[in-house]
mmCIF file of C-alpha atoms in Angstrom:
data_model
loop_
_atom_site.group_PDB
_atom_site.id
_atom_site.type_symbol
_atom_site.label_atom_id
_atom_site.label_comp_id
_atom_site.label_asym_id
_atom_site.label_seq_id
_atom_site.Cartn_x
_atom_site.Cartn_y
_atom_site.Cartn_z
ATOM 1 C CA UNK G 1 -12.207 97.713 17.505
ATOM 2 C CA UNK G 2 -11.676 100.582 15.436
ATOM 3 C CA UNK G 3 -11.074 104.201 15.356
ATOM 4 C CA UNK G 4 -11.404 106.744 12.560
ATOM 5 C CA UNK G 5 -10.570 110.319 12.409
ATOM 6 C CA UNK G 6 -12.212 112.635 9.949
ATOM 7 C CA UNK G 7 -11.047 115.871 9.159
ATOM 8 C CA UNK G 8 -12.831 118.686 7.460
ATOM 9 C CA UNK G 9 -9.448 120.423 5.886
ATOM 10 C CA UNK G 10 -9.043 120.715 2.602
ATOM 11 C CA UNK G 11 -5.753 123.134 3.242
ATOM 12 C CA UNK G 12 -2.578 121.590 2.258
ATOM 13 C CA UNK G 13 -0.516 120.974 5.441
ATOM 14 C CA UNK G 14 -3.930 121.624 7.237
ATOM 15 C CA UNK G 15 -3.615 122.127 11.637
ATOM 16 C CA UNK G 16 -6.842 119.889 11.588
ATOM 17 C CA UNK G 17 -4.919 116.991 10.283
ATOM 18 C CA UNK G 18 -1.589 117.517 12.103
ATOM 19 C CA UNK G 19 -4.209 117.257 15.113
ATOM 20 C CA UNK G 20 -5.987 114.193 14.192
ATOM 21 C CA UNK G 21 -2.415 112.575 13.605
ATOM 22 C CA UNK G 22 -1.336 113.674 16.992
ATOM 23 C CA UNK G 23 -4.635 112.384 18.487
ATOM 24 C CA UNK G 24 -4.300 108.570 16.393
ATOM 25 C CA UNK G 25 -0.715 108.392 18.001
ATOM 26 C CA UNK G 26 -2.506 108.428 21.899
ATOM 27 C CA UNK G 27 -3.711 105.167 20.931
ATOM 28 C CA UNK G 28 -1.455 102.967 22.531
ATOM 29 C CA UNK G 29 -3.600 99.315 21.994
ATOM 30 C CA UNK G 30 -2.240 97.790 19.174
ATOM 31 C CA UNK G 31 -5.280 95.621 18.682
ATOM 32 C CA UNK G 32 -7.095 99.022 18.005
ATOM 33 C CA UNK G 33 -7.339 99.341 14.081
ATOM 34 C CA UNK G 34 -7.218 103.349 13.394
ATOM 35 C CA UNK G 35 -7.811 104.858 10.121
ATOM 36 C CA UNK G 36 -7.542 108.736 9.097
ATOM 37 C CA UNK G 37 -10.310 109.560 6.558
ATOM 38 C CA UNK G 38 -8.786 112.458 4.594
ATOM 39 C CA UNK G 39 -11.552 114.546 2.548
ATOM 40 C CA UNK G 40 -9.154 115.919 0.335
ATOM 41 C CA UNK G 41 -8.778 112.405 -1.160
ATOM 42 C CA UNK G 42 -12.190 111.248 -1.583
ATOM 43 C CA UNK G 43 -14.598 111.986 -4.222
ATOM 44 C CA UNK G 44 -17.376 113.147 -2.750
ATOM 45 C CA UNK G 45 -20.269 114.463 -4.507
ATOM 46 C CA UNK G 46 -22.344 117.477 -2.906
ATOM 47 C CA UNK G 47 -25.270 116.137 -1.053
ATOM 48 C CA UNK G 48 -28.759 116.286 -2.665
ATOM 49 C CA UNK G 49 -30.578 114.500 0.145
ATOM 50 C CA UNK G 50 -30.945 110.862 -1.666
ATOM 51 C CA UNK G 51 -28.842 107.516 -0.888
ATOM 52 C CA UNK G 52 -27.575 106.846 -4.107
ATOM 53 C CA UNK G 53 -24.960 108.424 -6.179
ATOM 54 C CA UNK G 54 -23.398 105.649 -8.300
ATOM 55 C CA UNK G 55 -21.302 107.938 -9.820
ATOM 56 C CA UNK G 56 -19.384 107.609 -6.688
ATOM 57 C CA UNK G 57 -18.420 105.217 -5.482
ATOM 58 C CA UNK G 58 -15.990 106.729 -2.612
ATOM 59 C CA UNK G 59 -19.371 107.463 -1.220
ATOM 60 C CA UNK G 60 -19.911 104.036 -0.535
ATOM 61 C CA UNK G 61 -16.422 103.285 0.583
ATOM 62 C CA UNK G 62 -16.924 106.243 3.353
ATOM 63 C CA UNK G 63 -19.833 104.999 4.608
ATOM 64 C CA UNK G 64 -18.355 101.812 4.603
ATOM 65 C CA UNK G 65 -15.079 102.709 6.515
ATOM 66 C CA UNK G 66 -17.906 104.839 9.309
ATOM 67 C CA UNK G 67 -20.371 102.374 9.827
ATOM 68 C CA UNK G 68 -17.580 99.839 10.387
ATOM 69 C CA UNK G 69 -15.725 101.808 13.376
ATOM 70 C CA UNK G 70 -16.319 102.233 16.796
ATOM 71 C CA UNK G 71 -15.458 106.013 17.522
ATOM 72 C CA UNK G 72 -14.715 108.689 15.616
ATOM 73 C CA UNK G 73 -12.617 111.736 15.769
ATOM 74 C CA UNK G 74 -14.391 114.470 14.172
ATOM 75 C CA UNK G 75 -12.034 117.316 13.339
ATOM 76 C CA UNK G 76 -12.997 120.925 11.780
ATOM 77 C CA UNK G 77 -11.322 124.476 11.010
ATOM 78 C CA UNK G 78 -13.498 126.664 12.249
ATOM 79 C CA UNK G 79 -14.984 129.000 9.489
ATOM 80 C CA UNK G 80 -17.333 131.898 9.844
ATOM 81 C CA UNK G 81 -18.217 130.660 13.320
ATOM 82 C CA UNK G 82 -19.176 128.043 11.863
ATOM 83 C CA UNK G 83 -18.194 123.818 10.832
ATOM 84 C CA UNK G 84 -16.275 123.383 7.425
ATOM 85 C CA UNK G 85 -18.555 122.911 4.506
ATOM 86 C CA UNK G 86 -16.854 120.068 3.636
ATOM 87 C CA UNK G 87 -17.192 118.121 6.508
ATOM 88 C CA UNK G 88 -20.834 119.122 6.565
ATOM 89 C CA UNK G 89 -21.117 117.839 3.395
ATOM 90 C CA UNK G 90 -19.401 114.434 4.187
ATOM 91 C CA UNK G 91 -21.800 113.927 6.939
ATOM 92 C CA UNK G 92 -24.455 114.556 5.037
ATOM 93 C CA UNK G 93 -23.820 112.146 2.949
ATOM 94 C CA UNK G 94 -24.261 109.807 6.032
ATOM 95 C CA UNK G 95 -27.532 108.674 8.032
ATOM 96 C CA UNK G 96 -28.216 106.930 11.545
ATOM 97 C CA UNK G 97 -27.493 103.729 10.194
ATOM 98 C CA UNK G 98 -23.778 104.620 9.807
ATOM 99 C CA UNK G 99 -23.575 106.772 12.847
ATOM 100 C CA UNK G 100 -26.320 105.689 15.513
ATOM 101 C CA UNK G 101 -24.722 104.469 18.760
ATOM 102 C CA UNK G 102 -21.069 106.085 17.626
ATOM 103 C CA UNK G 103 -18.953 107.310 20.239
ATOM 104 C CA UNK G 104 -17.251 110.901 18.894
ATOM 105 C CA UNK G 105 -14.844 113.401 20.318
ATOM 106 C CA UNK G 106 -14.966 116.943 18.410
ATOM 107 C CA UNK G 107 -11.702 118.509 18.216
ATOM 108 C CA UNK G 108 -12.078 122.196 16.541
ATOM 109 C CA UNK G 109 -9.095 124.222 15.086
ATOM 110 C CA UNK G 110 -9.776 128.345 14.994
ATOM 111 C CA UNK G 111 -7.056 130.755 13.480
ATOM 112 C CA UNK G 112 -8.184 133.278 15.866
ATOM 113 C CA UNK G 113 -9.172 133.325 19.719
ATOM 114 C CA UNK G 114 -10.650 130.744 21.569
ATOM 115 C CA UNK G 115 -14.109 129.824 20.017
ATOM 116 C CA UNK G 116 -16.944 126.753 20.661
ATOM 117 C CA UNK G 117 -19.138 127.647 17.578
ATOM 118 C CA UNK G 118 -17.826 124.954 15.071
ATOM 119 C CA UNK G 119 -17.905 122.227 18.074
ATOM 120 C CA UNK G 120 -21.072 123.389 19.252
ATOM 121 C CA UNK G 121 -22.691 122.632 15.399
ATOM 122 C CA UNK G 122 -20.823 119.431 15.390
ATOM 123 C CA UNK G 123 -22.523 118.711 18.592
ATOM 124 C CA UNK G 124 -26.052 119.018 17.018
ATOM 125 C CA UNK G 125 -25.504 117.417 14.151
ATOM 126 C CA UNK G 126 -23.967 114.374 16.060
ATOM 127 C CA UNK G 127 -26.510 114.509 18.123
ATOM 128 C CA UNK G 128 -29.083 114.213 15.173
ATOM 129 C CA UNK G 129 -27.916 111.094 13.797
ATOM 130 C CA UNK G 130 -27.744 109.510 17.118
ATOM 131 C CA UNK G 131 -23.920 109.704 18.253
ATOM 132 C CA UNK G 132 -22.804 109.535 21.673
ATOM 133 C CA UNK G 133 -20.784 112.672 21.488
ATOM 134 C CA UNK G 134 -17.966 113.110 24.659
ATOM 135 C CA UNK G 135 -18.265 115.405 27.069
ATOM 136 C CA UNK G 136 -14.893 116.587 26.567
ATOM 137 C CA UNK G 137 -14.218 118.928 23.698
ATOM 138 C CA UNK G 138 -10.374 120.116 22.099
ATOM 139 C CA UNK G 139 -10.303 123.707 20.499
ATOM 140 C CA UNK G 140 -6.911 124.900 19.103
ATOM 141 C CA UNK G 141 -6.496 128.539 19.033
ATOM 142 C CA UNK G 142 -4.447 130.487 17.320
ATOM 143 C CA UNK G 143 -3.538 127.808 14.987
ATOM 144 C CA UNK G 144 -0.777 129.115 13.488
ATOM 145 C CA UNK G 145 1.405 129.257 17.042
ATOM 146 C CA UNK G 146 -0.380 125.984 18.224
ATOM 147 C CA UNK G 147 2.044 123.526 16.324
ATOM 148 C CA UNK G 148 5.898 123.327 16.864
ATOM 149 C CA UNK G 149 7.884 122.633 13.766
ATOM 150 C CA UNK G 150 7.715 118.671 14.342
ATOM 151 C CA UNK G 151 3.458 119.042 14.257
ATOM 152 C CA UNK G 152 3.427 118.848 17.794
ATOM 153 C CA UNK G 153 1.073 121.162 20.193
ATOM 154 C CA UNK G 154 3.180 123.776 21.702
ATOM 155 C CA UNK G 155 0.326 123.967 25.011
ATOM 156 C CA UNK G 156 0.876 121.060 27.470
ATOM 157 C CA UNK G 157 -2.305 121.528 28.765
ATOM 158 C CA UNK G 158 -3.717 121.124 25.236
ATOM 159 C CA UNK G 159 -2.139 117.876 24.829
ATOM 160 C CA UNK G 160 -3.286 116.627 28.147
ATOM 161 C CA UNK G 161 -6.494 117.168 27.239
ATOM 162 C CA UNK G 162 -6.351 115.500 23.876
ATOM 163 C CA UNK G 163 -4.615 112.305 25.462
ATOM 164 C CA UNK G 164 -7.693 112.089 28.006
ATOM 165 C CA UNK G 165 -10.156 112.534 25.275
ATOM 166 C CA UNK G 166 -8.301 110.019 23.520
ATOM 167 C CA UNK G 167 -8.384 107.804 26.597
ATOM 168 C CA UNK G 168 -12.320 108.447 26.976
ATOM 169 C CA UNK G 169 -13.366 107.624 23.488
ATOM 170 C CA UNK G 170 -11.405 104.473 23.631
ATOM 171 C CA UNK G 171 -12.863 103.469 26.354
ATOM 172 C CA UNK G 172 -16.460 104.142 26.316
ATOM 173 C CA UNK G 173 -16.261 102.687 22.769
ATOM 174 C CA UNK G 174 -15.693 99.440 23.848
ATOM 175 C CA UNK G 175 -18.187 99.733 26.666
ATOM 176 C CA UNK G 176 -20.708 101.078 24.119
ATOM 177 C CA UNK G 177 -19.793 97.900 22.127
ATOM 178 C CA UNK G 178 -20.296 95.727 24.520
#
């Protein structure tokens, strides 16, 4: 089985990435592959709607690495109220053949107050290509006081909540996979 975590960051020492790391350490199975897709590192092309760009081949790889897992970790700065372009981009760049029958846990991470917007989008668009999207949902607020100086989440409560997430999209991924 395997887990990836995407994150839609393209900020050096991004929260969104300190929280998928946190959230690929709660997986304590060792015969559980996990793999952190970083955007920053891919070269992705902006979407124009067709399947092919040969230009690009780290298109292929992504798909590739997504259509190959079992869950996913989506992960997004909120911006505008709204999901990062570049994760909307990447999954764009995807259909229902990579994602159909997915399990996913949206994890959101807003500079400001408490907000659902960017999780709520994610929620659609998952829902469009067919994902089995968790009921449970992670937003970190106030990023900037969220994180402790080792990357760690300052709110117990927060990181309860990500370790049952965790816990959740392990296991209905293997029950989805039969």
């Amino acid at each position: 089985m395997k887990i990836i975590a995407i994150g839609g960051s393209l900020r050096p020492h991004s929260y969104t990435y300190q929280i998928l790391n946190l959230a690929l350490k709660e997986i304590p199975d060792k015969d559980i592959q996990t793999q952190l897709i970083d955007l920053r590192q891919l070269n992705l092309p902006f979407c124009q709607g067709g399947n092919d760009y040969p230009a690009f081949p780290d298109v292929e790889k992504f798909r590739q690495t997504v259509r190959s897992s079992s869950g996913i970790l989506l992960a997004t700065p909120e911006y505008h109220g709204s999901v990062s372009g570049v994760l909307k981009n990447a999954l764009d760049l995807l259909d229902e053949e990579h994602l159909a029958g997915k399990v996913v846990g949206l994890i959101a991470v807003v500079g400001g107050v408490h907000s659902t917007n960017a999780i709520n989008t994610l929620r659609l668009i998952c829902r469009q290509l067919h994902c089995w999207v968790l009921p449970e949902q992670i937003v970190i607020p106030h990023a900037e006081t969220s994180f402790n100086a080792e990357g760690e989440l300052t709110d117990l409560h927060l990181q309860e909540r990500l370790s049952k997430m965790v816990q959740h999209l392990i296991e209905f991924s293997k029950k989805i996979k039969g």
